[in-house]
Short mmCIF file of C-alpha atoms in Angstrom, two decimals:
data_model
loop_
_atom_site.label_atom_id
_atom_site.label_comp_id
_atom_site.label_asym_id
_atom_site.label_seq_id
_atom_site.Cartn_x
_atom_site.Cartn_y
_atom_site.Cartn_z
CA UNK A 1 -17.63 16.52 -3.85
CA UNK A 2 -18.91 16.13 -7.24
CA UNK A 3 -17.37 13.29 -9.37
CA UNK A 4 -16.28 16.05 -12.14
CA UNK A 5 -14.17 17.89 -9.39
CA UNK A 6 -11.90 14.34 -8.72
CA UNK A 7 -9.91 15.48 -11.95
CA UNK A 8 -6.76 15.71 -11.33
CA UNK A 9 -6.76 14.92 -7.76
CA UNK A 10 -5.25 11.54 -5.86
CA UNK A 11 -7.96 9.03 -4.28
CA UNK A 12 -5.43 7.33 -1.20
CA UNK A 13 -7.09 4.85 0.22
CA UNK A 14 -6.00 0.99 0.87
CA UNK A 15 -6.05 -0.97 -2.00
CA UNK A 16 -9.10 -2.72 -2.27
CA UNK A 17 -8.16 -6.09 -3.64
CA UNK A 18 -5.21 -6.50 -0.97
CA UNK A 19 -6.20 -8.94 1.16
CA UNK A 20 -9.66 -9.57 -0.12
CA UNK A 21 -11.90 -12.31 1.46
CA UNK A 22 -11.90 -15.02 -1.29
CA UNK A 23 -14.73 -14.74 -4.70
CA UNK A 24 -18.08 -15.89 -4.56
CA UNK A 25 -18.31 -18.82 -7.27
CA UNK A 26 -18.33 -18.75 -10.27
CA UNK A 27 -22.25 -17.99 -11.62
CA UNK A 28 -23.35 -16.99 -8.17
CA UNK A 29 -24.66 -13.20 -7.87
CA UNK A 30 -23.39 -11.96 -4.44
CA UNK A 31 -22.07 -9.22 -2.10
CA UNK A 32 -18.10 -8.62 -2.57
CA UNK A 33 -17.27 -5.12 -1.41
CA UNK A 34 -14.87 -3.49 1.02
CA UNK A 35 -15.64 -0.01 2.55
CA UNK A 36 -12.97 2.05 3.39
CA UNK A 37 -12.17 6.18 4.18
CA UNK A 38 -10.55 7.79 1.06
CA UNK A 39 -8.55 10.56 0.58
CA UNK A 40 -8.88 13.67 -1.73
CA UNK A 41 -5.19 14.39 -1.85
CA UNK A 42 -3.15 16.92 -4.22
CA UNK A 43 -0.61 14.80 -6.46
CA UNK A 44 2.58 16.88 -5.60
CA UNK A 45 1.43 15.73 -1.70
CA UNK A 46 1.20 11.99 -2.68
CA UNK A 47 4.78 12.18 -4.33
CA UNK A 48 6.01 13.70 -1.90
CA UNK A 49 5.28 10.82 0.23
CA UNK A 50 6.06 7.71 -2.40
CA UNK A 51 9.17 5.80 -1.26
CA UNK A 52 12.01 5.29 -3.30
CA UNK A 53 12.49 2.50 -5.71
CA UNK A 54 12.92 -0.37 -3.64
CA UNK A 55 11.53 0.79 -0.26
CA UNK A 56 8.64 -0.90 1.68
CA UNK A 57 4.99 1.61 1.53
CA UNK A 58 3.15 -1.70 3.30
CA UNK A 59 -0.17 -1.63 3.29
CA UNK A 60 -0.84 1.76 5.29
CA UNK A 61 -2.26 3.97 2.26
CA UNK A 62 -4.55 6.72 3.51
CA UNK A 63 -2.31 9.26 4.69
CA UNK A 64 -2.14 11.66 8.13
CA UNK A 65 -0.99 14.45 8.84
CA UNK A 66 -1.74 16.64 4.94
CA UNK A 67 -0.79 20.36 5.43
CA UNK A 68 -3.69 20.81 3.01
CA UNK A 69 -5.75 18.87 5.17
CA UNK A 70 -7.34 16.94 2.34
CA UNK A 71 -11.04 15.43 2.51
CA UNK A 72 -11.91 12.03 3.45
CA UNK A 73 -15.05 10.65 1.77
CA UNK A 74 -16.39 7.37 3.00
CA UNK A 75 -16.70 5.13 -0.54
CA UNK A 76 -17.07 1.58 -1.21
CA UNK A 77 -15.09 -0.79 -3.60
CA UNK A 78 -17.10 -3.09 -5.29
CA UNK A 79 -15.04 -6.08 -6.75
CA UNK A 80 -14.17 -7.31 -9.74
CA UNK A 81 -13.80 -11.06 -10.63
CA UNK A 82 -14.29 -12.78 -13.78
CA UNK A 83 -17.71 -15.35 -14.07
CA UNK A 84 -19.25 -13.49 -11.17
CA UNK A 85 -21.97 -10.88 -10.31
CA UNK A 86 -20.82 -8.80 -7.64
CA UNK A 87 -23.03 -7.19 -5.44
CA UNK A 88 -22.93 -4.06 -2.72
CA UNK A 89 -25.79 -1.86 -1.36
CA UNK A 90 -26.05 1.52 -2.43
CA UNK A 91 -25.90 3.39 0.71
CA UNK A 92 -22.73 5.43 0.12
CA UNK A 93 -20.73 6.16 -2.85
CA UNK A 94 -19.93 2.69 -4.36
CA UNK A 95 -16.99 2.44 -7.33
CA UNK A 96 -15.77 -0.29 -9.25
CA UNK A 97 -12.94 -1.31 -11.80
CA UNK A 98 -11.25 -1.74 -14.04
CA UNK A 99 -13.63 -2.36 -16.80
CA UNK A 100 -12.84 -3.73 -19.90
CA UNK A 101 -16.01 -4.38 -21.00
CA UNK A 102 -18.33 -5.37 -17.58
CA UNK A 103 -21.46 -3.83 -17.04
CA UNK A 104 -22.20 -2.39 -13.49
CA UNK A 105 -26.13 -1.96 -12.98
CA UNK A 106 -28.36 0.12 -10.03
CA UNK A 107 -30.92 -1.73 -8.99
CA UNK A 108 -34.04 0.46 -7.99
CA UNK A 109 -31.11 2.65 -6.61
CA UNK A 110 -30.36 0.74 -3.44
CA UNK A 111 -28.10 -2.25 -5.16
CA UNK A 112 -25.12 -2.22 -7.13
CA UNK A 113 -23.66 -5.31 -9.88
CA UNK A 114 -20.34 -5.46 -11.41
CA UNK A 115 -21.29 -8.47 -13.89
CA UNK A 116 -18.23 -9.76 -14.54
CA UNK A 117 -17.50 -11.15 -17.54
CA UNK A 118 -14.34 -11.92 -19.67
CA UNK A 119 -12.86 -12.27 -23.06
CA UNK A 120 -11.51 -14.44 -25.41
CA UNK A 121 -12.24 -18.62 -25.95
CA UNK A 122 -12.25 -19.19 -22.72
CA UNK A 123 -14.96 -16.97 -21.27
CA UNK A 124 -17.68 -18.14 -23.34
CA UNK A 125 -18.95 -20.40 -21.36
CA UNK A 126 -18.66 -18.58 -17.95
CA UNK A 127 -19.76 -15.43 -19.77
CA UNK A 128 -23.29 -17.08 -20.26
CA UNK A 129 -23.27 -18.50 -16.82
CA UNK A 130 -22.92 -15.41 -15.33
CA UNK A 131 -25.15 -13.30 -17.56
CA UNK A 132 -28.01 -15.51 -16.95
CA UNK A 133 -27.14 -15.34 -13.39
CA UNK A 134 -27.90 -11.98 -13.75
CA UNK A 135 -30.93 -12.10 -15.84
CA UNK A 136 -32.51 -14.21 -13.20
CA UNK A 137 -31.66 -12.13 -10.62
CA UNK A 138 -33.41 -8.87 -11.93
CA UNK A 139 -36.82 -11.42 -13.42
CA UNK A 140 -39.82 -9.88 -12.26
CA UNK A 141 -38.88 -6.02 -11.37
CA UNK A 142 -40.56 -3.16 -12.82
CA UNK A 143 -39.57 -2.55 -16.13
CA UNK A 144 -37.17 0.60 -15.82
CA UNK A 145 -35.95 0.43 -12.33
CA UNK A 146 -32.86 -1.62 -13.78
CA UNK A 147 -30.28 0.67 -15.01
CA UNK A 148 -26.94 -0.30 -16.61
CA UNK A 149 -24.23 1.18 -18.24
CA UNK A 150 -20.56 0.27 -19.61
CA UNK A 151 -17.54 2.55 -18.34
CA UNK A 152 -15.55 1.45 -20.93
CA UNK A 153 -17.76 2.69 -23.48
CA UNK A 154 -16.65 6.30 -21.59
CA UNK A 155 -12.88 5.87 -20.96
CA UNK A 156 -10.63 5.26 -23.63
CA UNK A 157 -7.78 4.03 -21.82
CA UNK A 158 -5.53 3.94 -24.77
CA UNK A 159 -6.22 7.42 -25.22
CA UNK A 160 -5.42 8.50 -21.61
CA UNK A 161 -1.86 9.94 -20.52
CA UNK A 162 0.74 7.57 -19.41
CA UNK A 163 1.96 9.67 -16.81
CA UNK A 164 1.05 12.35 -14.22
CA UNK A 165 2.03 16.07 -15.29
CA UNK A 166 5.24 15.73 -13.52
CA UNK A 167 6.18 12.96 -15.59
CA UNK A 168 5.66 10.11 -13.10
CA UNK A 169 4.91 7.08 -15.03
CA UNK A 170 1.53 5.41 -14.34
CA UNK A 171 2.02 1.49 -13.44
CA UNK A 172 -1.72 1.03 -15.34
CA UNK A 173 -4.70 2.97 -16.90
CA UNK A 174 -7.98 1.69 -16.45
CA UNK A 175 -11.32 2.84 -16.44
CA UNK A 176 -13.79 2.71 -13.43
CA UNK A 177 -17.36 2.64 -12.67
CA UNK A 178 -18.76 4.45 -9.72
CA UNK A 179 -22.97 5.36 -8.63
CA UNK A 180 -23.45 8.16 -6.83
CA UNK A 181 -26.00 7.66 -3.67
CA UNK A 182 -28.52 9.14 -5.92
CA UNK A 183 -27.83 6.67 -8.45
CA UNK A 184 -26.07 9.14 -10.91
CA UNK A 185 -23.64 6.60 -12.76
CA UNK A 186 -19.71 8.43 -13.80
CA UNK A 187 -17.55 6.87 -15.91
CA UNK A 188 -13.80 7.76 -14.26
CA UNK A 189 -10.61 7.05 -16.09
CA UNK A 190 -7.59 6.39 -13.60
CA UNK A 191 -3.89 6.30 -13.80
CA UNK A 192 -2.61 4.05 -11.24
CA UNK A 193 0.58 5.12 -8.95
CA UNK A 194 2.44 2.21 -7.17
CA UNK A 195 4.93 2.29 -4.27
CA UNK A 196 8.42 0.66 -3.81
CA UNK A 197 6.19 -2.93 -3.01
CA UNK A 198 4.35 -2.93 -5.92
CA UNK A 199 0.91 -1.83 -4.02
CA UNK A 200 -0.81 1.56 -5.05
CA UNK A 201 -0.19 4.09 -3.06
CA UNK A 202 -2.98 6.21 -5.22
CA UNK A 203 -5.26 6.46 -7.60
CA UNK A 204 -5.16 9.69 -10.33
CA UNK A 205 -7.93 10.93 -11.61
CA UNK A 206 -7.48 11.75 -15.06
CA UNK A 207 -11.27 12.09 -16.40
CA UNK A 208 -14.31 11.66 -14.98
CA UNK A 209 -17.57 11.64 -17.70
CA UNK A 210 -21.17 11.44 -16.40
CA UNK A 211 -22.93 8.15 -17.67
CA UNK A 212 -25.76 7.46 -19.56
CA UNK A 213 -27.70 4.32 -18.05
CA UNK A 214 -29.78 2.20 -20.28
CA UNK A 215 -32.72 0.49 -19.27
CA UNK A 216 -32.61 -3.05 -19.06
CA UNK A 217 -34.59 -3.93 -21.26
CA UNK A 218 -33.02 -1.71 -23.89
CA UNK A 219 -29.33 -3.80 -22.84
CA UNK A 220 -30.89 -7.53 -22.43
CA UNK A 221 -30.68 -8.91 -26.03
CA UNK A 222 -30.10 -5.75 -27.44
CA UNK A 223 -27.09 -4.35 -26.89
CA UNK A 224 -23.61 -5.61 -28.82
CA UNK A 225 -21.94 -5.90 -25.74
CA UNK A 226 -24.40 -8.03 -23.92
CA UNK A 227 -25.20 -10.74 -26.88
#
């Protein structure tokens, strides 16, 4: 399935950061991912099944038993956290999110980076560390087999709806990254929906916009967002 044919359907799948082994360090540039089966689901099915207010969903999210029989795809979650350069192989489809700014790169199409960075004061310093994390970590390639692009740039989450088109409020917009395994890069934008225990019960696709990817060496030094 196509990224452009998510729109308007439900990814179900366990929620990613639930759980997660702890971070790499801060400044290091290494594999955090979880791979997981997903679910193509209609969103009257999902709301069919989200407990009421107050109810328990626990932590079993990819559901049985669809009339519609929806598809599974086999995707992996690369991480987010702040000062770090998150890593996962390209060997199946491999998203990522939110972004609010991050960069995710394809390495010569077999390896993945969510360079985390943050904003405000605070950042600045682990902002460089990480970047030049980066920057060492890609030294020495070919130029042009580093590719990099910002979903953010794609997704206006401000602009996206705040609920689904039954009128279910979304607990948070946000916009994702994803690479397909032939290293197409999508921009996706995503209206969360959350159970009675406060853990998604799944993700709505509201938009999904194929990428541009930059070169690195038209990003390093050159782009706003990466000075």
């Amino acid at each position: 399935m196509r990224p452009s044919e998510l729109v308007g359907k439900v990814l179900v799948g366990p929620n990613p950061y639930f759980g997660a082994p702890d971070a790499p360090n801060e400044g290091a540039v290494a594999d955090y991912f979880r791979d997981a089966t997903w679910t193509v689901a209609d969103l009257d099915e999902v709301m069919q099944r989200k407990p009421e207010p107050g109810l328990v969903m626990s932590t079993v999210y990819h559901i049985l038993g669809y009339s519609d029989a929806p598809v599974a795809h086999n995707l992996r979650f690369l991480l987010w956290q702040a000062g770090v350069a998150t890593t996962a192989t390209l060997w199946r489809p491999v998203i990522s999110g939110p972004f609010s700014g991050c960069w995710l790169f394809n390495i010569r199409d077999r390896q993945v980076v969510h360079v985390g960075t943050g904003s405000g004061a605070w950042a600045a310093g682990m902002n460089v560390a990480v970047k030049t994390a980066f920057r060492n970590h890609v030294r020495g390639l070919r130029p042009g087999t580093v590719m990099g692009f910002s979903p953010s740039e794609y997704v206006n989450v401000g602009t996206l709806p705040g609920s689904t088109p039954a009128g279910d409020d979304f607990t948070s917009k946000e916009a994702w990254g994803m690479y397909t395994t032939d290293g197409t890069p999508w921009a996706l934008g995503i209206g969360k929906i959350t159970g009675g225990d406060g853990q998604p019960i799944g993700y709505y696709v509201l938009e999904a916009r194929r990428a541009i990817a930059r070169t690195w060496e038209n990003i390093d030094g050159q782009h706003e967002d990466w000075l």
